CSV table of N, CA and C in Angstrom, one decimal:
chain,number,residue,atom,x,y,z
A,65,UNK,N,0.8,-1.2,0.0
A,65,UNK,CA,0.0,0.0,0.0
A,65,UNK,C,0.9,1.2,0.0
A,66,UNK,N,0.6,2.1,-0.9
A,66,UNK,CA,1.3,3.4,-1.0
A,66,UNK,C,0.4,4.6,-0.9
A,67,UNK,N,0.8,5.6,-0.3
A,67,UNK,CA,0.0,6.8,-0.1
A,67,UNK,C,0.8,8.0,-0.7
A,68,UNK,N,0.1,8.8,-1.6
A,68,UNK,CA,0.9,9.9,-2.2
A,68,UNK,C,0.4,11.2,-1.7
A,69,UNK,N,1.3,12.2,-1.5
A,69,UNK,CA,1.0,13.5,-1.2
A,69,UNK,C,1.6,14.4,-2.3
A,70,UNK,N,0.7,15.3,-2.9
A,70,UNK,CA,1.2,16.1,-4.0
A,70,UNK,C,0.9,17.5,-3.8
A,71,UNK,N,1.5,18.1,-2.7
A,71,UNK,CA,1.2,19.5,-2.4
A,71,UNK,C,2.4,20.4,-3.0
A,72,UNK,N,3.4,19.8,-3.6
A,72,UNK,CA,4.5,20.5,-4.3
A,72,UNK,C,4.9,19.7,-5.5
A,73,UNK,N,5.8,20.3,-6.3
A,73,UNK,CA,6.3,19.6,-7.5
A,73,UNK,C,6.9,18.3,-7.3
A,74,UNK,N,7.5,18.2,-6.0
A,74,UNK,CA,8.1,16.9,-5.6
A,74,UNK,C,7.0,16.0,-5.0
A,75,UNK,N,6.9,14.8,-5.5
A,75,UNK,CA,5.9,13.9,-5.0
A,75,UNK,C,6.5,13.0,-3.9
A,76,UNK,N,5.9,13.1,-2.7
A,76,UNK,CA,6.4,12.3,-1.6
A,76,UNK,C,5.4,11.1,-1.5
A,77,UNK,N,5.9,9.9,-1.5
A,77,UNK,CA,5.1,8.7,-1.4
A,77,UNK,C,5.5,7.9,-0.1
A,78,UNK,N,4.5,7.3,0.5
A,78,UNK,CA,4.8,6.5,1.7
A,78,UNK,C,4.8,5.1,1.3
A,79,UNK,N,5.9,4.4,1.5
A,79,UNK,CA,6.0,3.0,1.2
A,79,UNK,C,6.4,2.2,2.4
A,80,UNK,N,6.0,0.9,2.5
A,80,UNK,CA,6.5,0.1,3.7
A,80,UNK,C,7.9,0.0,3.8
A,81,UNK,N,8.4,-0.1,5.1
A,81,UNK,CA,9.8,-0.2,5.4
A,81,UNK,C,10.5,-1.4,4.6
A,82,UNK,N,9.8,-2.4,4.6
A,82,UNK,CA,10.3,-3.7,4.0
A,82,UNK,C,10.5,-3.5,2.4
A,83,UNK,N,9.8,-2.5,1.9
A,83,UNK,CA,9.9,-2.3,0.4
A,83,UNK,C,11.1,-1.3,0.0
A,84,UNK,N,11.9,-1.0,1.0
A,84,UNK,CA,13.0,-0.1,0.7
A,84,UNK,C,14.3,-0.9,1.1
A,85,UNK,N,15.3,-0.8,0.3
A,85,UNK,CA,16.6,-1.5,0.5
A,85,UNK,C,17.8,-0.7,0.1
A,86,UNK,N,18.9,-0.7,0.8
A,86,UNK,CA,20.1,-0.1,0.4
A,86,UNK,C,20.6,-0.9,-0.9
A,87,UNK,N,21.1,-0.1,-1.8
A,87,UNK,CA,21.7,-0.8,-3.0
A,87,UNK,C,23.1,-1.2,-2.7
A,88,UNK,N,23.3,-2.5,-2.9
A,88,UNK,CA,24.7,-3.1,-2.4
A,88,UNK,C,25.8,-2.3,-3.2
A,89,UNK,N,26.7,-1.8,-2.5
A,89,UNK,CA,27.9,-1.2,-3.1
A,89,UNK,C,27.6,0.2,-3.7
A,90,UNK,N,26.4,0.7,-3.5
A,90,UNK,CA,26.1,2.0,-3.9
A,90,UNK,C,26.7,3.2,-3.0
A,91,UNK,N,26.4,3.1,-1.8
A,91,UNK,CA,26.8,4.1,-0.8
A,91,UNK,C,28.4,4.1,-0.7
A,92,UNK,N,29.0,5.2,-0.9
A,92,UNK,CA,30.4,5.3,-0.7
A,92,UNK,C,30.8,5.4,0.7
A,93,UNK,N,29.9,5.6,1.6
A,93,UNK,CA,30.2,5.6,3.0
A,93,UNK,C,30.3,4.1,3.5
A,94,UNK,N,31.3,3.9,4.3
A,94,UNK,CA,31.5,2.6,4.9
A,94,UNK,C,31.2,2.6,6.4
A,95,UNK,N,31.3,3.8,7.0
A,95,UNK,CA,31.0,3.9,8.5
A,95,UNK,C,29.7,4.8,8.6
A,96,UNK,N,28.8,4.3,9.4
A,96,UNK,CA,27.6,5.0,9.7
A,96,UNK,C,27.6,5.4,11.2
A,97,UNK,N,28.1,6.6,11.6
A,97,UNK,CA,28.2,7.0,13.0
A,97,UNK,C,26.8,7.7,13.3
A,98,UNK,N,26.6,7.6,14.6
A,98,UNK,CA,25.4,8.3,15.2
A,98,UNK,C,24.1,7.8,14.8
A,99,UNK,N,24.0,6.6,14.5
A,99,UNK,CA,22.7,6.0,14.2
A,99,UNK,C,21.7,6.0,15.4
A,100,UNK,N,22.3,5.7,16.6
A,100,UNK,CA,21.5,5.7,17.8
A,100,UNK,C,20.8,7.1,18.0
A,101,UNK,N,21.6,8.1,17.9
A,101,UNK,CA,21.1,9.5,18.2
A,101,UNK,C,20.1,9.9,17.1
A,102,UNK,N,20.3,9.4,15.8
A,102,UNK,CA,19.4,9.8,14.7
A,102,UNK,C,18.1,9.0,15.0
A,103,UNK,N,18.1,7.7,15.4
A,103,UNK,CA,16.9,6.9,15.7
A,103,UNK,C,16.1,7.7,16.8
A,104,UNK,N,16.7,8.1,17.8
A,104,UNK,CA,16.0,8.8,18.9
A,104,UNK,C,15.4,10.1,18.4
A,105,UNK,N,16.1,10.8,17.5
A,105,UNK,CA,15.6,12.0,17.0
A,105,UNK,C,14.3,11.7,16.1
A,106,UNK,N,14.4,10.7,15.3
A,106,UNK,CA,13.2,10.3,14.5
A,106,UNK,C,12.1,9.9,15.3
A,107,UNK,N,12.4,9.1,16.4
A,107,UNK,CA,11.3,8.7,17.3
A,107,UNK,C,10.6,9.8,17.9
A,108,UNK,N,11.3,11.0,18.2
A,108,UNK,CA,10.6,12.0,19.0
A,108,UNK,C,10.3,13.2,18.1
A,109,UNK,N,10.8,13.3,16.9
A,109,UNK,CA,10.6,14.4,16.0
A,109,UNK,C,9.9,14.0,14.7
A,110,UNK,N,10.7,13.9,13.6
A,110,UNK,CA,10.1,13.5,12.4
A,110,UNK,C,11.2,12.9,11.5
A,111,UNK,N,10.8,12.4,10.3
A,111,UNK,CA,11.7,11.8,9.4
A,111,UNK,C,11.7,12.5,8.1
A,112,UNK,N,12.8,13.1,7.6
A,112,UNK,CA,12.8,13.6,6.3
A,112,UNK,C,12.8,12.5,5.3
A,113,UNK,N,12.1,12.8,4.2
A,113,UNK,CA,11.9,11.7,3.2
A,113,UNK,C,13.3,11.2,2.6
A,114,UNK,N,13.3,9.9,2.4
A,114,UNK,CA,14.4,9.3,1.7
A,114,UNK,C,14.3,9.5,0.2
A,115,UNK,N,15.4,9.5,-0.5
A,115,UNK,CA,15.3,9.6,-2.0
A,115,UNK,C,15.7,8.2,-2.4
A,116,UNK,N,14.7,7.6,-3.3
A,116,UNK,CA,14.9,6.3,-3.8
A,116,UNK,C,14.8,6.3,-5.3
A,117,UNK,N,15.4,5.2,-5.9
A,117,UNK,CA,15.2,5.1,-7.3
A,117,UNK,C,13.9,4.3,-7.6
A,118,UNK,N,13.6,4.1,-8.9
A,118,UNK,CA,12.4,3.3,-9.2
A,118,UNK,C,12.5,1.9,-8.7
A,119,UNK,N,11.3,1.3,-8.5
A,119,UNK,CA,11.2,0.0,-7.9
A,119,UNK,C,11.9,-1.0,-8.8
A,120,UNK,N,12.8,-1.8,-8.2
A,120,UNK,CA,13.6,-2.8,-8.9
A,120,UNK,C,12.8,-4.1,-9.2
A,121,UNK,N,13.5,-5.0,-9.8
A,121,UNK,CA,12.9,-6.2,-10.2
A,121,UNK,C,12.6,-7.1,-8.9
A,122,UNK,N,13.3,-6.8,-7.8
A,122,UNK,CA,13.1,-7.5,-6.6
A,122,UNK,C,11.9,-6.9,-5.8
A,123,UNK,N,11.3,-5.8,-6.4
A,123,UNK,CA,10.1,-5.2,-5.8
A,123,UNK,C,10.5,-4.1,-4.8
A,124,UNK,N,11.7,-3.9,-4.6
A,124,UNK,CA,12.2,-2.9,-3.6
A,124,UNK,C,12.7,-1.6,-4.3
A,125,UNK,N,12.5,-0.5,-3.5
A,125,UNK,CA,13.1,0.8,-3.9
A,125,UNK,C,14.5,0.9,-3.5
A,126,UNK,N,15.5,1.1,-4.3
A,126,UNK,CA,16.8,1.2,-3.9
A,126,UNK,C,17.0,2.7,-3.3
A,127,UNK,N,17.8,2.8,-2.3
A,127,UNK,CA,18.0,4.1,-1.6
A,127,UNK,C,19.1,4.9,-2.4
A,128,UNK,N,18.8,6.1,-2.8
A,128,UNK,CA,19.8,7.0,-3.4
A,128,UNK,C,20.4,7.9,-2.3
A,129,UNK,N,19.5,8.5,-1.5
A,129,UNK,CA,19.9,9.3,-0.4
A,129,UNK,C,19.1,9.0,0.8
A,130,UNK,N,19.8,8.9,2.0
A,130,UNK,CA,19.1,8.6,3.3
A,130,UNK,C,19.3,7.3,3.9
A,131,UNK,N,20.4,6.6,3.6
A,131,UNK,CA,20.7,5.3,4.1
A,131,UNK,C,20.9,5.4,5.6
A,132,UNK,N,21.5,6.4,6.2
A,132,UNK,CA,21.6,6.6,7.6
A,132,UNK,C,20.2,6.7,8.2
A,133,UNK,N,19.3,7.4,7.7
A,133,UNK,CA,17.9,7.5,8.2
A,133,UNK,C,17.2,6.2,8.1
A,134,UNK,N,17.5,5.5,7.0
A,134,UNK,CA,16.9,4.1,6.8
A,134,UNK,C,17.4,3.2,7.9
A,135,UNK,N,18.7,3.2,8.2
A,135,UNK,CA,19.2,2.4,9.2
A,135,UNK,C,18.6,2.8,10.6
A,136,UNK,N,18.5,4.1,10.9
A,136,UNK,CA,17.9,4.5,12.1
A,136,UNK,C,16.5,4.0,12.3
A,137,UNK,N,15.7,4.1,11.2
A,137,UNK,CA,14.3,3.5,11.3
A,137,UNK,C,14.4,2.0,11.5
A,138,UNK,N,15.3,1.3,10.9
A,138,UNK,CA,15.5,-0.1,11.1
A,138,UNK,C,15.7,-0.4,12.6
A,139,UNK,N,16.5,0.4,13.3
A,139,UNK,CA,16.7,0.3,14.7
A,139,UNK,C,15.5,0.4,15.5
A,140,UNK,N,14.6,1.4,15.1
A,140,UNK,CA,13.4,1.6,15.7
A,140,UNK,C,12.4,0.4,15.5
A,141,UNK,N,12.4,-0.2,14.2
A,141,UNK,CA,11.6,-1.3,13.9
A,141,UNK,C,12.0,-2.5,14.8
A,142,UNK,N,13.4,-2.7,14.9
A,142,UNK,CA,13.9,-3.9,15.6
A,142,UNK,C,13.6,-3.8,17.1
A,143,UNK,N,13.6,-2.5,17.6
A,143,UNK,CA,13.4,-2.4,19.1
A,143,UNK,C,12.0,-2.1,19.4
A,144,UNK,N,11.0,-2.4,18.4
A,144,UNK,CA,9.6,-2.1,18.7
A,144,UNK,C,9.4,-0.7,19.2
A,145,UNK,N,10.1,0.3,18.6
A,145,UNK,CA,9.9,1.7,19.1
A,145,UNK,C,9.5,2.6,17.9
A,146,UNK,N,9.0,2.0,16.8
A,146,UNK,CA,8.6,2.7,15.6
A,146,UNK,C,7.4,3.7,16.1
A,147,UNK,N,7.7,5.0,15.8
A,147,UNK,CA,6.6,6.0,16.1
A,147,UNK,C,5.3,5.7,15.3
A,148,UNK,N,4.2,6.1,15.8
A,148,UNK,CA,2.9,5.8,15.1
A,148,UNK,C,2.9,6.6,13.8
A,149,UNK,N,3.5,7.8,13.7
A,149,UNK,CA,3.5,8.4,12.4
A,149,UNK,C,4.1,7.7,11.3
A,150,UNK,N,5.0,6.7,11.6
A,150,UNK,CA,5.7,5.9,10.6
A,150,UNK,C,5.0,4.5,10.4
A,151,UNK,N,3.9,4.3,11.1
A,151,UNK,CA,3.2,3.0,11.0
A,151,UNK,C,2.7,2.7,9.6
A,152,UNK,N,2.2,3.8,8.8
A,152,UNK,CA,1.8,3.5,7.5
A,152,UNK,C,3.0,3.2,6.5
A,153,UNK,N,4.1,3.7,6.8
A,153,UNK,CA,5.3,3.5,6.0
A,153,UNK,C,6.3,4.6,6.1
A,154,UNK,N,7.3,4.6,5.2
A,154,UNK,CA,8.4,5.5,5.3
A,154,UNK,C,8.2,6.6,4.1
A,155,UNK,N,8.3,7.8,4.4
A,155,UNK,CA,8.1,8.8,3.3
A,155,UNK,C,9.4,8.8,2.4
A,156,UNK,N,9.1,8.7,1.1
A,156,UNK,CA,10.2,8.7,0.1
A,156,UNK,C,9.9,9.6,-1.0
A,157,UNK,N,10.9,10.0,-1.7
A,157,UNK,CA,10.8,10.7,-3.0
A,157,UNK,C,11.3,9.7,-4.0
A,158,UNK,N,10.5,9.3,-4.9
A,158,UNK,CA,10.9,8.3,-6.0
A,158,UNK,C,11.5,9.1,-7.1
A,159,UNK,N,12.7,8.9,-7.4
A,159,UNK,CA,13.4,9.6,-8.5
A,159,UNK,C,13.3,8.7,-9.8
A,160,UNK,N,13.4,9.4,-10.9
A,160,UNK,CA,13.3,8.7,-12.1
A,160,UNK,C,14.6,7.9,-12.4
A,161,UNK,N,15.7,8.4,-11.9
A,161,UNK,CA,16.9,7.7,-12.3
A,161,UNK,C,17.3,6.6,-11.3
A,162,UNK,N,17.9,5.6,-11.9
A,162,UNK,CA,18.4,4.4,-11.1
A,162,UNK,C,19.6,4.8,-10.3
A,163,UNK,N,19.9,4.2,-9.2
A,163,UNK,CA,21.0,4.5,-8.4
A,163,UNK,C,22.4,4.5,-9.1
A,164,UNK,N,22.5,3.8,-10.2
A,164,UNK,CA,23.8,3.7,-10.9
A,164,UNK,C,24.1,4.9,-11.7
A,165,UNK,N,23.1,5.8,-11.9
A,165,UNK,CA,23.3,6.9,-12.9
A,165,UNK,C,24.1,8.1,-12.2
A,166,UNK,N,24.7,8.9,-13.1
A,166,UNK,CA,25.5,10.0,-12.6
A,166,UNK,C,24.6,10.9,-11.7
A,167,UNK,N,23.4,11.2,-12.1
A,167,UNK,CA,22.5,12.0,-11.3
A,167,UNK,C,22.4,11.5,-9.9
A,168,UNK,N,22.1,10.2,-9.7
A,168,UNK,CA,21.9,9.7,-8.4
A,168,UNK,C,23.2,9.7,-7.6
A,169,UNK,N,24.3,9.3,-8.2
A,169,UNK,CA,25.6,9.3,-7.5
A,169,UNK,C,26.0,10.7,-7.1
A,170,UNK,N,25.9,11.6,-7.9
A,170,UNK,CA,26.3,13.0,-7.5
A,170,UNK,C,25.4,13.6,-6.5
A,171,UNK,N,24.1,13.2,-6.6
A,171,UNK,CA,23.2,13.6,-5.5
A,171,UNK,C,23.5,13.1,-4.1
A,172,UNK,N,23.9,11.8,-4.2
A,172,UNK,CA,24.3,11.1,-2.9
A,172,UNK,C,25.6,11.7,-2.4
A,173,UNK,N,26.5,12.0,-3.2
A,173,UNK,CA,27.8,12.7,-2.8
A,173,UNK,C,27.5,14.0,-2.2
A,174,UNK,N,26.7,14.8,-2.8
A,174,UNK,CA,26.3,16.1,-2.3
A,174,UNK,C,25.8,16.0,-0.9
A,175,UNK,N,24.9,15.1,-0.6
A,175,UNK,CA,24.4,14.9,0.7
A,175,UNK,C,25.4,14.6,1.7
A,176,UNK,N,26.4,13.8,1.4
A,176,UNK,CA,27.3,13.2,2.3
A,176,UNK,C,28.6,13.9,2.5
A,177,UNK,N,29.1,14.6,1.5
A,177,UNK,CA,30.5,15.2,1.7
A,177,UNK,C,30.6,16.3,2.6
A,178,UNK,N,29.5,16.9,2.9
A,178,UNK,CA,29.5,18.1,3.8
A,178,UNK,C,29.6,17.7,5.3
A,179,UNK,N,29.4,16.4,5.6
A,179,UNK,CA,29.4,15.9,6.9
A,179,UNK,C,30.9,15.7,7.3
A,180,UNK,N,31.2,16.0,8.6
A,180,UNK,CA,32.5,15.9,9.1
A,180,UNK,C,33.0,14.5,9.3
A,181,UNK,N,32.0,13.6,9.6
A,181,UNK,CA,32.4,12.2,9.8
A,181,UNK,C,32.6,11.4,8.6
A,182,UNK,N,32.5,12.0,7.4
A,182,UNK,CA,32.9,11.2,6.2
A,182,UNK,C,34.4,11.3,5.9
A,183,UNK,N,35.0,10.1,6.0
A,183,UNK,CA,36.4,10.0,5.8
A,183,UNK,C,36.8,10.3,4.4
A,184,UNK,N,38.0,10.9,4.2
A,184,UNK,CA,38.5,11.4,2.9
A,184,UNK,C,38.5,10.2,1.9
A,185,UNK,N,38.7,9.0,2.4
A,185,UNK,CA,38.7,7.8,1.4
A,185,UNK,C,37.3,7.5,0.9
A,186,UNK,N,36.4,7.7,1.8
A,186,UNK,CA,34.9,7.5,1.4
A,186,UNK,C,34.5,8.6,0.4
A,187,UNK,N,34.9,9.8,0.7
A,187,UNK,CA,34.6,10.9,-0.3
A,187,UNK,C,35.2,10.7,-1.6
A,188,UNK,N,36.5,10.2,-1.6
A,188,UNK,CA,37.2,9.9,-2.9
A,188,UNK,C,36.5,8.8,-3.6
A,189,UNK,N,36.2,7.8,-2.9
A,189,UNK,CA,35.4,6.6,-3.5
A,189,UNK,C,34.2,7.2,-4.2
A,190,UNK,N,33.5,8.1,-3.5
A,190,UNK,CA,32.2,8.6,-4.2
A,190,UNK,C,32.5,9.4,-5.4
A,191,UNK,N,33.6,10.2,-5.3
A,191,UNK,CA,33.9,11.0,-6.5
A,191,UNK,C,34.3,10.1,-7.7
A,192,UNK,N,35.0,9.1,-7.4
A,192,UNK,CA,35.5,8.1,-8.5
A,192,UNK,C,34.3,7.5,-9.1
A,193,UNK,N,33.3,7.0,-8.3
A,193,UNK,CA,32.1,6.4,-8.8
A,193,UNK,C,31.3,7.4,-9.6
A,194,UNK,N,31.3,8.6,-9.3
A,194,UNK,CA,30.6,9.7,-10.0
A,194,UNK,C,31.2,9.8,-11.4
A,195,UNK,N,32.6,9.9,-11.4
A,195,UNK,CA,33.3,10.1,-12.7
A,195,UNK,C,33.0,8.8,-13.6
A,196,UNK,N,33.1,7.6,-13.0
A,196,UNK,CA,32.8,6.5,-13.8
A,196,UNK,C,31.4,6.5,-14.4
A,197,UNK,N,30.4,6.8,-13.5
A,197,UNK,CA,29.0,6.9,-14.0
A,197,UNK,C,28.9,7.9,-15.1
A,198,UNK,N,29.5,9.1,-15.0
A,198,UNK,CA,29.4,10.1,-16.0
A,198,UNK,C,30.1,9.6,-17.3
A,199,UNK,N,31.2,8.9,-17.2
A,199,UNK,CA,31.9,8.4,-18.3
A,199,UNK,C,30.9,7.4,-19.1
A,200,UNK,N,30.3,6.5,-18.3
A,200,UNK,CA,29.4,5.5,-18.9
A,200,UNK,C,28.2,6.2,-19.5
A,201,UNK,N,27.7,7.3,-18.9
A,201,UNK,CA,26.6,8.0,-19.5
A,201,UNK,C,27.0,8.6,-20.9
A,202,UNK,N,28.2,9.2,-20.9
A,202,UNK,CA,28.6,9.8,-22.1
A,202,UNK,C,28.8,8.7,-23.3
A,203,UNK,N,29.4,7.6,-22.9
A,203,UNK,CA,29.5,6.5,-23.8
A,203,UNK,C,28.2,6.0,-24.4
A,204,UNK,N,27.2,5.9,-23.5
A,204,UNK,CA,25.8,5.5,-23.9
A,204,UNK,C,25.2,6.5,-24.8
A,205,UNK,N,25.4,7.8,-24.5
A,205,UNK,CA,24.8,8.9,-25.3
A,205,UNK,C,25.4,8.9,-26.7
A,206,UNK,N,26.8,8.7,-26.7
A,206,UNK,CA,27.5,8.8,-28.0
A,206,UNK,C,27.0,7.6,-28.8
A,207,UNK,N,26.9,6.4,-28.2
A,207,UNK,CA,26.4,5.2,-29.0
A,207,UNK,C,25.0,5.5,-29.6
A,208,UNK,N,24.2,6.2,-28.8
A,208,UNK,CA,22.8,6.4,-29.2
A,208,UNK,C,22.8,7.3,-30.4
A,209,UNK,N,23.7,8.3,-30.6
A,209,UNK,CA,23.7,9.2,-31.7
A,209,UNK,C,24.8,8.8,-32.7
A,210,UNK,N,25.3,7.6,-32.5
A,210,UNK,CA,26.3,7.0,-33.4
A,210,UNK,C,27.5,7.8,-33.6
A,211,UNK,N,28.1,8.2,-32.5
A,211,UNK,CA,29.4,9.0,-32.6
A,211,UNK,C,30.5,8.0,-32.4
């Protein structure tokens, strides 16, 4: 069951927690600090929508932005502390682009690089993934126009 809210140009959809999943190898972050504090904040305040890609063949929405928030909600689910406002599901913005695209990777990097706890190697890994995705996109575009 999904519920849609369309009060702005960005459409926020509510999907069940189990229908969202991190994309293996997508997030350049390897260390997720402060999840306990974030879970407590979500339990007492609110949850900013996650950004996800289109539903995959496995029936799940891959996370583009918001894996820390997703993990924090997971802690609440496992501890039976999920706030009632999240009972219907998790608010998400479904993006048109898949997680492997340059748009998704650059968006993820933009969200994470400003954090102090992101190690320089993780930041570098993210930039390299973005460059490779951009290179792949250019190759695909060139092939499409027969260059």
